[in-house]
Amino acid sequence: MKVCLADRSGMGQPSRVQGLKPKVTIMTVAAISVEQVSAAYGGKLALDNVSLTVPRGTSIALLGPNGAGKTTLINILCTLRRPDGGKASVAGVDVVAQPTRARQSIGVVFQDSSLDDRLSAWENLDFHGLVYGMAPKDRRARSAAVLELVELEDWRDQIVRSFSGGMRRRLEIARALLHEPDILFLDEPTVGLDAQTRQRIWQYLDQLRRERELTVLTTTHYIEEVEGADMVCIIDHGKIIVQGSPDELKDQYGMRWLHVLPKDPEAGKAILARYPEAKPLGSHALALPANDDAVADAFLVEFRDSLAEIRFQPPTLESVFLSLTGRQLRDQADGQRDAERAAGKRGGRR
Amino acid sequence: MTSPIVLLRGVYGVWLREIMRATRDRGQMIGGVSRPLIWLLILGVGLNPYFRGEVFGEVRYVIPYTYLQFLFPAVIVLNIMYTSIQFAVSVIWDREFGFLREVLVSPMPRSLILLGKVLGGSTVAMLHGALVLILARFADVTLSIEQMAMALGLMFVLAFGLTSFGVILAGRVRSFEGFGVFSNTIILPLYFTSSSVFPLDPALTRTQTATAYPEWLVFMVQVNPITYAVDALRGILIGFNQFPPLYGPAVIFGMAVVFFALALIDFSRS
Amino acid sequence: MTWAGPHRWLQAGLNIAIVAALLFAVSYLPPDTSLQDRRRDGILKVCVPPSYPPLITGDPSRPGFDAELADAIAKNLGLRLALNVLPSIGKDFNPRNWSLTRAQCDIIAGGVADTVQTRSFLQTLPTPAETGWVGISATGAMPPSGSTVAILPGTAGLDRLALSTWLRKQGLRAQLMRSPAELEQALNAGTVAAGITERFVAASLRLDTNALTMFWLDESISPRFRMALGLWKGDQTLKRAVADALELFEKSGVMLRLSARYGLDKDIVEPVSDPRK
C-alpha cells in the first residue's frame, strides 16, 4: 500500500496562498480522503486497498490504462457505488454515511455523456439547477455564466442531440460547475475536445482553483492532460503505484528509452537475448532503457545492421508508466477505441 | 437540513423534464392519438351494427348504453395503460444512456427523484387519457365539468399506479427490444380481460354470469385490477357500474400506493 | 426541427394543440349511415300505438303531442312522416312485448317510458311529457283518513296494486270512476274529498281550476315516468339529428306551444313529503 500525498507548498501556486478566499469549510479538512478502499466486481478486485489524500485546491490526475480502476474510484467518491471496504470522504463528509451531503459539494463529468439530448442546452442546465435546489435567479445567472465559459451562448436554445461530441463535453463541464461545487470530478473529460477548448477549460479550472480552492480530480489515459496537474497518481490493476508532481515522477522514474524496430523477428530475438531488460512494444518494436549514452552507443555498434527504425524517447510520464509497469499506457486497442468514439461523437452537426 | 422548497424544486425539475420529453416527441403524441382512433372509430363503429339488434328485445347486449358509450371509458383506460407502462422505456433510457447518473449524484433524495419521475409519467399518461375525452361527442357521451374533473382525478391516480408499475418492470427488463414484446404481452391481455369490450351482464346474478361466460374467464375479469379501473371511469362518465361503485376508486388508489412503494424499494436498491 | 424556441412550452403546446385539433375534427365524423339512409328514402317511419292520449289520440284534427312532434321532426329533417300504427305499443311498460323491428320503425313514440329497461334496447330522447299518479283536491294534499277518494286508473301501465295498498294504509276509501267525465263531475261537485288518476288523464279534465289543485303523489307509491322518443341503438346520426331538432323546438317555442295544446304544461305541485325538495 502506498499513500499518495500531495504537498501543497511544493505545487508552485503562490497566488493561491496569497489570495485566500473565505470559503466556509474547515481548512484543515482534505478535499478528498480515501482510506484503504477496496472494491470488487464479482470476485474480481477493481480497487485493492487504495489510500489517497487530496488537499483543497489541488488538481490531481489519476493516470492509468483502461480498466485500472479509475472509474470505480470516482464512482465511490461520487456516491454511486459503495466501497466494499475502507472509508472515503469528500469535503470532510463520509460518502457512505451521508451521501446526500457529500453530493452537494461535488460536480461530476462522466466518461459517457449524461446529457438529455432531447432538451436544449439551457434546459439541461436549468434541470441541473432545479435538481440542486437553486433559486430561479441563481439558476439564470449561473447558467448564463457557465455557458459563456464554454462558449456555447449561441447554442443555448439548441437541442443537445444536434451537438458535436466536443460541444457536449463542454456543456457537461459547464453543467458540473453550475452549482459551484468544491470538488470537480472529471472522468476522461477531454476525449473528443480540440486543443483550444481543452486549454480554455483548464485555464478556467485553474482560475477557480486559485479563487475558490476548487479541487479537480481527473482520470485519464492521455499524458498531455496530466502534465499540467499538481499531482499525478499512477494507478494500475486497482492499485496506486506511485504519486507525485509530474516533474518529480519524471526525475525519479523517468528514463530515456531507445525505441527500436528490428528488421526481422530473428533480429528482435537476438536483441532480447543480449538485453534482457528490453521491453517489447506491440508485436515487433522494442524499448531499451538508455539513460546512458554509452549504453546506446554500444547497442548501436552491435545491432546497427538489423534495425529498420530507431528513435530516442526522452523521459515523459508515459515512460514513467512504462518503467513502473512494464507496459505502455495506451495499447493499440485503446487508441482505436478512442478514435472510434471520437468519430462517433463527431457524427453530429458542428 | 434541506428546506422543502429546495426539494420541491428538484421534484418539479424531474417532472418538467418528463413532460418536455414526452410532449416534444411527435411520435409519442401520435401514438397517443392513434390508439383511441383505432379503438373507437374502427372497432367501435365497425362492431356497432352487431350490437344494435334488429328486433326489439332480441339484443343480447343488454346495457342501457350504446356500444360506443360502453367502450369509451375503456379506451381512456387503454390509452393511460399504454402511456404509463411505456414510461418504463424512459426509465430504461435514462439508465442505459447515462442520464440517471446525473440525477443520482445530485443531492436529491432518491425517493423524490422517483416521485418526480412518476408524477411526470402519470401527468403525460393522464394527458393521453384526456385526449380521448375530446372524442366524447363522437361516442355520444355528454360530460359536465364536475364529471370531467372527477374523471381526470381518477385518471391521474390510475396513471400514477400504472407508471409506478412501469418503473418496476423497467428494473427487471434489460433491453428495449425485450420491453416492447413484454409490454404488449402485458397490456393487451389486461385490457381484454377488464370487461372493456364485453360486459359481464349486470342484469344477471353471479351464478348466471358464470353460465353466460365460462368461469375461468369471469374469474380472470374479476381478479384483473384494470376491470375496476374501467368500472370506476364508466361510473363517472356514463353512470354505469357493474360492481359496487366504491370498488373502482379503492382499487385505483390501492394500486397507486402499492406499486409506488414497490417501485421505491426497487429504485433505492439500484 | 431542432430549435426549441424561446419558450419551453411552445413546442409542447403546439404538439398538443395539433393532436387535440385532429381529434376534435374526427369527433365530427358520422359514426353510421342511419340519417343518410333516411334521407335517401325520404321517409321517416314513426311507430305509434292506436291511442295513448294525449300523446297519440287517433283524431286527425288533434293527433296528439307525440304525433305532432314527430311531424315537426320529419319536416325539420326534410323527410315525409309515415306514422306506423301498431296496436302492440303501450300495452305495458315492458317494450320487449311490443315486438317491433328495425324495418318497421325508425322512431318509436306514444308511450315509450324513459326507463333503464327501455334503454337496454333503445336509446331514448326524453320529451316534456311525464306521467305518474296525480292527486287532485282543493287543499293540494291528500285528505285525512276516512275520506273518500275517486280513482280513475286510466290506460297507462301505472302500478294500481301499489296505489290501492297505499290507499288502504292511509285509511282512505277508494271510489272507482268509470270515465274522465265521471271523475270531472265528482271533483267539481265536491262529492269526493280528492281524486287520483294518471297524469295524462288529469291533464284532459276540465276542472274548476280556482278551487282544485293537482299534485304528484309520492314516488314511493309508484315512480314517475318521463316519456321519450325511442330510437334504435347504433343509429347515432339519426339520433343526433332528432336531438338537434328537439333542442331547436325547445328554443323556438314549438315545444311550449305543443305542450300547451295538449295540456302538458299544467302545473302539478310536487308532493310536500318529497325528499328532493
PDB file of N, CA and C in Angstrom, chain C residues 151-184:
ATOM      1  N   ILE C 151    -111.032   7.298  -7.855  1.00  0.00           N
ATOM      2  CA  ILE C 151    -109.887   6.748  -8.571  1.00  0.00           C
ATOM      3  C   ILE C 151    -110.268   6.455 -10.010  1.00  0.00           C
ATOM      4  N   LEU C 152    -109.437   6.968 -10.950  1.00  0.00           N
ATOM      5  CA  LEU C 152    -109.599   6.595 -12.358  1.00  0.00           C
ATOM      6  C   LEU C 152    -108.248   6.086 -12.850  1.00  0.00           C
ATOM      7  N   PRO C 153    -108.054   4.777 -12.963  1.00  0.00           N
ATOM      8  CA  PRO C 153    -106.711   4.252 -13.249  1.00  0.00           C
ATOM      9  C   PRO C 153    -106.176   4.632 -14.619  1.00  0.00           C
ATOM     10  N   GLY C 154    -107.018   4.762 -15.625  1.00  0.00           N
ATOM     11  CA  GLY C 154    -106.506   5.105 -16.954  1.00  0.00           C
ATOM     12  C   GLY C 154    -105.866   3.911 -17.630  1.00  0.00           C
ATOM     13  N   THR C 155    -105.311   4.155 -18.830  1.00  0.00           N
ATOM     14  CA  THR C 155    -104.807   3.034 -19.629  1.00  0.00           C
ATOM     15  C   THR C 155    -103.314   2.779 -19.422  1.00  0.00           C
ATOM     16  N   ALA C 156    -102.578   3.795 -19.038  1.00  0.00           N
ATOM     17  CA  ALA C 156    -101.132   3.605 -18.895  1.00  0.00           C
ATOM     18  C   ALA C 156    -100.848   2.617 -17.783  1.00  0.00           C
ATOM     19  N   GLY C 157     -99.716   1.945 -17.931  1.00  0.00           N
ATOM     20  CA  GLY C 157     -99.423   0.848 -17.015  1.00  0.00           C
ATOM     21  C   GLY C 157     -98.865   1.249 -15.674  1.00  0.00           C
ATOM     22  N   LEU C 158     -99.493   2.202 -15.009  1.00  0.00           N
ATOM     23  CA  LEU C 158     -99.024   2.543 -13.669  1.00  0.00           C
ATOM     24  C   LEU C 158     -99.469   1.455 -12.701  1.00  0.00           C
ATOM     25  N   ASP C 159     -98.714   1.372 -11.608  1.00  0.00           N
ATOM     26  CA  ASP C 159     -98.939   0.263 -10.688  1.00  0.00           C
ATOM     27  C   ASP C 159    -100.188   0.481  -9.839  1.00  0.00           C
ATOM     28  N   ARG C 160    -101.291  -0.184 -10.220  1.00  0.00           N
ATOM     29  CA  ARG C 160    -102.552   0.005  -9.491  1.00  0.00           C
ATOM     30  C   ARG C 160    -102.502  -0.675  -8.140  1.00  0.00           C
ATOM     31  N   LEU C 161    -101.810  -1.797  -8.086  1.00  0.00           N
ATOM     32  CA  LEU C 161    -101.750  -2.567  -6.858  1.00  0.00           C
ATOM     33  C   LEU C 161    -101.091  -1.748  -5.759  1.00  0.00           C
ATOM     34  N   ALA C 162     -99.985  -1.117  -6.142  1.00  0.00           N
ATOM     35  CA  ALA C 162     -99.253  -0.311  -5.165  1.00  0.00           C
ATOM     36  C   ALA C 162    -100.122   0.838  -4.676  1.00  0.00           C
ATOM     37  N   LEU C 163    -100.934   1.383  -5.607  1.00  0.00           N
ATOM     38  CA  LEU C 163    -101.807   2.512  -5.240  1.00  0.00           C
ATOM     39  C   LEU C 163    -102.856   2.081  -4.235  1.00  0.00           C
ATOM     40  N   SER C 164    -103.474   0.935  -4.498  1.00  0.00           N
ATOM     41  CA  SER C 164    -104.558   0.523  -3.596  1.00  0.00           C
ATOM     42  C   SER C 164    -103.994   0.140  -2.232  1.00  0.00           C
ATOM     43  N   THR C 165    -102.810  -0.470  -2.223  1.00  0.00           N
ATOM     44  CA  THR C 165    -102.168  -0.793  -0.939  1.00  0.00           C
ATOM     45  C   THR C 165    -101.942   0.484  -0.134  1.00  0.00           C
ATOM     46  N   TRP C 166    -101.436   1.474  -0.867  1.00  0.00           N
ATOM     47  CA  TRP C 166    -101.122   2.742  -0.200  1.00  0.00           C
ATOM     48  C   TRP C 166    -102.390   3.402   0.368  1.00  0.00           C
ATOM     49  N   LEU C 167    -103.479   3.355  -0.459  1.00  0.00           N
ATOM     50  CA  LEU C 167    -104.745   3.964  -0.019  1.00  0.00           C
ATOM     51  C   LEU C 167    -105.231   3.287   1.249  1.00  0.00           C
ATOM     52  N   ARG C 168    -105.123   1.952   1.254  1.00  0.00           N
ATOM     53  CA  ARG C 168    -105.585   1.230   2.445  1.00  0.00           C
ATOM     54  C   ARG C 168    -104.782   1.648   3.663  1.00  0.00           C
ATOM     55  N   LYS C 169    -103.484   1.781   3.463  1.00  0.00           N
ATOM     56  CA  LYS C 169    -102.610   2.161   4.578  1.00  0.00           C
ATOM     57  C   LYS C 169    -102.981   3.546   5.120  1.00  0.00           C
ATOM     58  N   GLN C 170    -103.382   4.417   4.198  1.00  0.00           N
ATOM     59  CA  GLN C 170    -103.731   5.776   4.606  1.00  0.00           C
ATOM     60  C   GLN C 170    -105.129   5.852   5.216  1.00  0.00           C
ATOM     61  N   GLY C 171    -105.874   4.741   5.094  1.00  0.00           N
ATOM     62  CA  GLY C 171    -107.236   4.736   5.620  1.00  0.00           C
ATOM     63  C   GLY C 171    -108.198   5.510   4.746  1.00  0.00           C
ATOM     64  N   LEU C 172    -107.918   5.554   3.458  1.00  0.00           N
ATOM     65  CA  LEU C 172    -108.789   6.270   2.531  1.00  0.00           C
ATOM     66  C   LEU C 172    -109.691   5.271   1.817  1.00  0.00           C
ATOM     67  N   ARG C 173    -110.899   5.735   1.551  1.00  0.00           N
ATOM     68  CA  ARG C 173    -111.850   4.863   0.876  1.00  0.00           C
ATOM     69  C   ARG C 173    -111.809   5.170  -0.612  1.00  0.00           C
ATOM     70  N   ALA C 174    -111.581   4.149  -1.439  1.00  0.00           N
ATOM     71  CA  ALA C 174    -111.480   4.363  -2.883  1.00  0.00           C
ATOM     72  C   ALA C 174    -112.836   4.197  -3.535  1.00  0.00           C
ATOM     73  N   GLN C 175    -113.123   5.122  -4.452  1.00  0.00           N
ATOM     74  CA  GLN C 175    -114.356   5.004  -5.229  1.00  0.00           C
ATOM     75  C   GLN C 175    -113.965   5.002  -6.695  1.00  0.00           C
ATOM     76  N   LEU C 176    -114.176   3.850  -7.362  1.00  0.00           N
ATOM     77  CA  LEU C 176    -113.685   3.700  -8.731  1.00  0.00           C
ATOM     78  C   LEU C 176    -114.550   4.488  -9.715  1.00  0.00           C
ATOM     79  N   MET C 177    -113.968   5.298 -10.559  1.00  0.00           N
ATOM     80  CA  MET C 177    -114.668   6.051 -11.590  1.00  0.00           C
ATOM     81  C   MET C 177    -114.607   5.268 -12.890  1.00  0.00           C
ATOM     82  N   ARG C 178    -115.586   5.449 -13.739  1.00  0.00           N
ATOM     83  CA  ARG C 178    -115.586   4.700 -14.986  1.00  0.00           C
ATOM     84  C   ARG C 178    -115.083   5.522 -16.152  1.00  0.00           C
ATOM     85  N   SER C 179    -115.180   6.857 -16.043  1.00  0.00           N
ATOM     86  CA  SER C 179    -114.737   7.675 -17.169  1.00  0.00           C
ATOM     87  C   SER C 179    -114.187   8.999 -16.650  1.00  0.00           C
ATOM     88  N   PRO C 180    -113.433   9.674 -17.480  1.00  0.00           N
ATOM     89  CA  PRO C 180    -112.938  11.003 -17.080  1.00  0.00           C
ATOM     90  C   PRO C 180    -114.079  11.944 -16.734  1.00  0.00           C
ATOM     91  N   ALA C 181    -115.198  11.818 -17.475  1.00  0.00           N
ATOM     92  CA  ALA C 181    -116.335  12.710 -17.237  1.00  0.00           C
ATOM     93  C   ALA C 181    -116.878  12.520 -15.829  1.00  0.00           C
ATOM     94  N   GLU C 182    -116.937  11.275 -15.410  1.00  0.00           N
ATOM     95  CA  GLU C 182    -117.455  10.972 -14.077  1.00  0.00           C
ATOM     96  C   GLU C 182    -116.550  11.554 -12.996  1.00  0.00           C
ATOM     97  N   LEU C 183    -115.246  11.411 -13.210  1.00  0.00           N
ATOM     98  CA  LEU C 183    -114.268  11.959 -12.265  1.00  0.00           C
ATOM     99  C   LEU C 183    -114.384  13.478 -12.200  1.00  0.00           C
ATOM    100  N   GLU C 184    -114.509  14.067 -13.414  1.00  0.00           N
ATOM    101  CA  GLU C 184    -114.663  15.519 -13.538  1.00  0.00           C
ATOM    102  C   GLU C 184    -115.826  16.019 -12.702  1.00  0.00           C
TER     103      GLU C 184
END
